[in-house]
CSV table of C-alpha atoms in Angstrom, one decimal:
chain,number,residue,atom,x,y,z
A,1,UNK,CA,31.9,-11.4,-41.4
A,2,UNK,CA,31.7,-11.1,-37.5
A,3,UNK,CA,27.5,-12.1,-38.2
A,4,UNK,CA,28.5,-15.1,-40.0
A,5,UNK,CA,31.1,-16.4,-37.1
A,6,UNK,CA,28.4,-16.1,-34.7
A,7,UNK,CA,26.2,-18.7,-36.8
A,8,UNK,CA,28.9,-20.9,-37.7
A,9,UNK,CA,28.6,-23.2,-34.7
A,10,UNK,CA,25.4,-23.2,-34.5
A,11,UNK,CA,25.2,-24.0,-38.1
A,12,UNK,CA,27.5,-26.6,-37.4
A,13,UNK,CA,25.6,-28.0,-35.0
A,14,UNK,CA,22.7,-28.2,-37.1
A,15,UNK,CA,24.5,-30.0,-39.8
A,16,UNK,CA,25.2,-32.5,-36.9
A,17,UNK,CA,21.9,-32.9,-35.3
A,18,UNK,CA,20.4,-33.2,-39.2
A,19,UNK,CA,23.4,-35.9,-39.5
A,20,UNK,CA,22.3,-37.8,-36.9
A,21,UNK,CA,18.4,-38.0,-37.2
A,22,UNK,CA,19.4,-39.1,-40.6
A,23,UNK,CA,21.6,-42.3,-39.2
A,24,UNK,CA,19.3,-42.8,-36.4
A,25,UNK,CA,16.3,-43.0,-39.0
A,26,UNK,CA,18.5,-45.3,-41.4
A,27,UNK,CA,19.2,-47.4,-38.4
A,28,UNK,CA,15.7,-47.6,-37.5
A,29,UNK,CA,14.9,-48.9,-40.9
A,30,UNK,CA,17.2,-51.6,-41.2
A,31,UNK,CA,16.6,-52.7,-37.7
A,32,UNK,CA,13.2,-53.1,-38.1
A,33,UNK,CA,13.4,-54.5,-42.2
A,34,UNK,CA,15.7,-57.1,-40.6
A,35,UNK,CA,14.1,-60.6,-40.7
A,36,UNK,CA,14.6,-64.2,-41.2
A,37,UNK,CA,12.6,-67.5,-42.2
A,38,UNK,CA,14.3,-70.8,-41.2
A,39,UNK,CA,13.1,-73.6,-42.8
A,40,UNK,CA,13.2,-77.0,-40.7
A,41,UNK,CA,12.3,-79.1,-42.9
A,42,UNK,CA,10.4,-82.8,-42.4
A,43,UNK,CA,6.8,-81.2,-42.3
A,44,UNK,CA,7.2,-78.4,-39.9
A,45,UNK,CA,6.2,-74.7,-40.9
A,46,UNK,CA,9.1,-72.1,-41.6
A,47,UNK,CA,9.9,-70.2,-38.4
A,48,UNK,CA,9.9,-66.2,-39.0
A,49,UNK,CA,12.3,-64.3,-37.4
A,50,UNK,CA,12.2,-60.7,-36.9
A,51,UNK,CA,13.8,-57.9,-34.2
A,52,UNK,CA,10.9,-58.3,-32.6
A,53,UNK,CA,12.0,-61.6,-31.2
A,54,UNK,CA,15.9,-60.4,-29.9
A,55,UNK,CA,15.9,-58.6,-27.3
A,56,UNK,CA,18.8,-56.8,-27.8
A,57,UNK,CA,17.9,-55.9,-31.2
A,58,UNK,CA,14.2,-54.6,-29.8
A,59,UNK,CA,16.7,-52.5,-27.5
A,60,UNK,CA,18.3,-51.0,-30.8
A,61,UNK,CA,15.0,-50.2,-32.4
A,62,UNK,CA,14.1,-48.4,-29.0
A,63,UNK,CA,17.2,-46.6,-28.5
A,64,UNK,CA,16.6,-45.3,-32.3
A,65,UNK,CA,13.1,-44.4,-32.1
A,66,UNK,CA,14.3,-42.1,-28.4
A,67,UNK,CA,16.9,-40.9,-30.2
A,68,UNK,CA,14.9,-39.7,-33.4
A,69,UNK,CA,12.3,-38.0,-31.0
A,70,UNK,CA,15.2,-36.6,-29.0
A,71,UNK,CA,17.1,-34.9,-32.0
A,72,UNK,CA,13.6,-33.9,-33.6
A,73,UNK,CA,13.5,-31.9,-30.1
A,74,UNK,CA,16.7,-30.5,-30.6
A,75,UNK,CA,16.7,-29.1,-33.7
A,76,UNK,CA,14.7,-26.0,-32.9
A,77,UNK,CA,16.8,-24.7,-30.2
A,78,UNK,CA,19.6,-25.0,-32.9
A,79,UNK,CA,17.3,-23.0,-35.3
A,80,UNK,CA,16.4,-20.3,-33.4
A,81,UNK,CA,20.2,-19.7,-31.9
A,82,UNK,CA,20.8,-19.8,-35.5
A,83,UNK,CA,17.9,-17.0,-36.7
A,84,UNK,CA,18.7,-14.9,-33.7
A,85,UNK,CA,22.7,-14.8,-34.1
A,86,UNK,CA,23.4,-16.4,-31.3
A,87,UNK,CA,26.6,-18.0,-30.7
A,88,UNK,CA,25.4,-20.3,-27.7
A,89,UNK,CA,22.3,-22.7,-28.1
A,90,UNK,CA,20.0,-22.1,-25.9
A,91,UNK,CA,20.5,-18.3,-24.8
A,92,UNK,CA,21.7,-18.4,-21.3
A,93,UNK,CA,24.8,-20.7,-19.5
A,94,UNK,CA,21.6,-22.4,-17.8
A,95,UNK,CA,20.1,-23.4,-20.4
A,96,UNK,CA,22.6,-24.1,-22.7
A,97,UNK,CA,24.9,-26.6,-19.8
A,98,UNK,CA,21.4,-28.6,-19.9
A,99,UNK,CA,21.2,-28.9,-23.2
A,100,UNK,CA,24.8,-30.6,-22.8
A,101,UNK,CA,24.4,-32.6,-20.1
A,102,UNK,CA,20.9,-33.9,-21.4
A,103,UNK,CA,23.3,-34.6,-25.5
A,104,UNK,CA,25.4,-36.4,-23.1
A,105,UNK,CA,22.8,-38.4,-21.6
A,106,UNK,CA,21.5,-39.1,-25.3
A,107,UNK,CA,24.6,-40.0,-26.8
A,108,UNK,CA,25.4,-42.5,-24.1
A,109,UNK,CA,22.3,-44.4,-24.7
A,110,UNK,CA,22.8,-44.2,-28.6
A,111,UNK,CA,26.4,-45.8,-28.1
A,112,UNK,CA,24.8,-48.8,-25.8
A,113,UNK,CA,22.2,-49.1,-28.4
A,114,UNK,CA,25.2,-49.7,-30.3
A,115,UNK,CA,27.2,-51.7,-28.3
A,116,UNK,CA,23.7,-54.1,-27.8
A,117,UNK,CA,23.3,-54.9,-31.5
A,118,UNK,CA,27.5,-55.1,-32.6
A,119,UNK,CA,27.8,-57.5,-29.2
A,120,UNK,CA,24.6,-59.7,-29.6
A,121,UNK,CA,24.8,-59.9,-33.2
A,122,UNK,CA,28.7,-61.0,-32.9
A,123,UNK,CA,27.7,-63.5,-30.8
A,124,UNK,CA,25.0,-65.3,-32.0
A,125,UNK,CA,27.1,-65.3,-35.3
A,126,UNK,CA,29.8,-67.0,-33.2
A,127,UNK,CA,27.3,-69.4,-31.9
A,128,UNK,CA,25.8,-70.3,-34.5
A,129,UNK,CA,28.5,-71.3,-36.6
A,130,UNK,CA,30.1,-68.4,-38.3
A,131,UNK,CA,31.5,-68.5,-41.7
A,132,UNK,CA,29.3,-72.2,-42.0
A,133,UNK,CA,25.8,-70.1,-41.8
A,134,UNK,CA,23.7,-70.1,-44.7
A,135,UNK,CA,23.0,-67.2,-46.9
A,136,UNK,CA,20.0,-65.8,-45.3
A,137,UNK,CA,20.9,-66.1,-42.0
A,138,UNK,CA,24.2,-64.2,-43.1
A,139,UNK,CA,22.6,-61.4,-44.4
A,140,UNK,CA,19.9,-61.4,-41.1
A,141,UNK,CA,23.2,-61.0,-38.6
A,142,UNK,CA,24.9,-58.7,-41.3
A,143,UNK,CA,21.8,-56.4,-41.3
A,144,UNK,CA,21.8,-56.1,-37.5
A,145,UNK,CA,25.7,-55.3,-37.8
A,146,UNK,CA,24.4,-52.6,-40.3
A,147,UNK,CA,21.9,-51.2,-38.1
A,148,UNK,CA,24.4,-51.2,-35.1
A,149,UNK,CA,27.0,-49.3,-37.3
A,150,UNK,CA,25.0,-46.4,-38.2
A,151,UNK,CA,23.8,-46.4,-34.2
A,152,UNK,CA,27.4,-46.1,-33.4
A,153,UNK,CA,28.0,-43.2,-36.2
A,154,UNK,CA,24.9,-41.4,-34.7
A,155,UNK,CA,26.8,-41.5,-31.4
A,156,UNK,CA,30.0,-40.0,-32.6
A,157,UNK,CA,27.8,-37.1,-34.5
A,158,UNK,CA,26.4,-36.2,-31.1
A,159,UNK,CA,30.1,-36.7,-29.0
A,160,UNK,CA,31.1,-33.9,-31.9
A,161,UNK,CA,28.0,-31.6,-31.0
A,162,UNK,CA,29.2,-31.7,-27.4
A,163,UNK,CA,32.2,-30.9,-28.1
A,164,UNK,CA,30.8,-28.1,-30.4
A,165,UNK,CA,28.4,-27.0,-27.6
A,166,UNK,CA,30.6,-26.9,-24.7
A,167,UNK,CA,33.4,-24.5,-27.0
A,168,UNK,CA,30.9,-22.6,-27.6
A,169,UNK,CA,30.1,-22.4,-23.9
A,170,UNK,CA,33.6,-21.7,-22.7
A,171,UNK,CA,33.9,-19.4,-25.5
């Protein structure tokens, strides 16, 4: 009993960390699937829109891609806390209170990632006309809201590993 309430945190943390590459991956792919063609009409070719031309939405494609490599990097310190019994990721207070600070540091960019995509994407819908926006153009804005939803999720996943990480720290 006491061996498997030293790897419950950990293990918890894993879950999260394994949570959020999987959001961040998801957000990835809908961010960069996301595109548009507008046709003008009156002879003039169909303009193709993709993330690649908003910048906040290249922004949220960045902020995933960081954030994939970032929790890919993480994951092994979780694993081997785990396979050595360790209640505290890491092994020392050092190590560990970086590891914090630097999930802090991550999960504040993840959450403007988010805030980039919900805020851009709610006003160019504004802008553009709302409800009155055809079909396709809909589902373009609706995709980006998709994208920016699953960055926000990612975010709360890592707020609850710091959490995790710094009880396990005072503990």
């Amino acid at each position: 009993m006491a061996s498997s309430s030293r790897t419950a945190l950990p293990s918890a943390v894993l879950a999260l960390r394994l949570l959020t590459l999987a959001l961040l991956a998801a957000s990835l792919a809908v961010i960069a699937a996301d595109k548009l063609t507008l046709d003008f009409g009156g002879g003039l070719p169909p303009k193709k829109i993709t993330f690649k031309d908003v910048y906040a939405y290249r922004y949220v494609l960045a902020i995933a891609v960081i954030g994939c490599a970032y929790t890919l990097l993480q994951i092994p310190f979780v694993a081997v806390s785990i396979a050595k019994r360790k209640r505290m990721i890491g092994g020392s207070e050092n190590v560990a209170l970086f590891l914090i600070f630097a999930d802090v540091l991550f999960a504040l960019l993840v959450a403007t990632g988010a805030g980039a995509g919900f805020g851009l994407t709610y006003d160019a819908k504004s802008a553009f006309g709302g409800s009155k926006l055809p079909g396709e153009v809909v589902r373009f804005f609706n995709m980006a809201y998709a994208a920016a939803g699953l960055m926000l999720l990612a975010a709360a996943a890592m707020a609850l590993i710091i959490m995790l990480s710094i009880y396990s720290l005072v503990r």
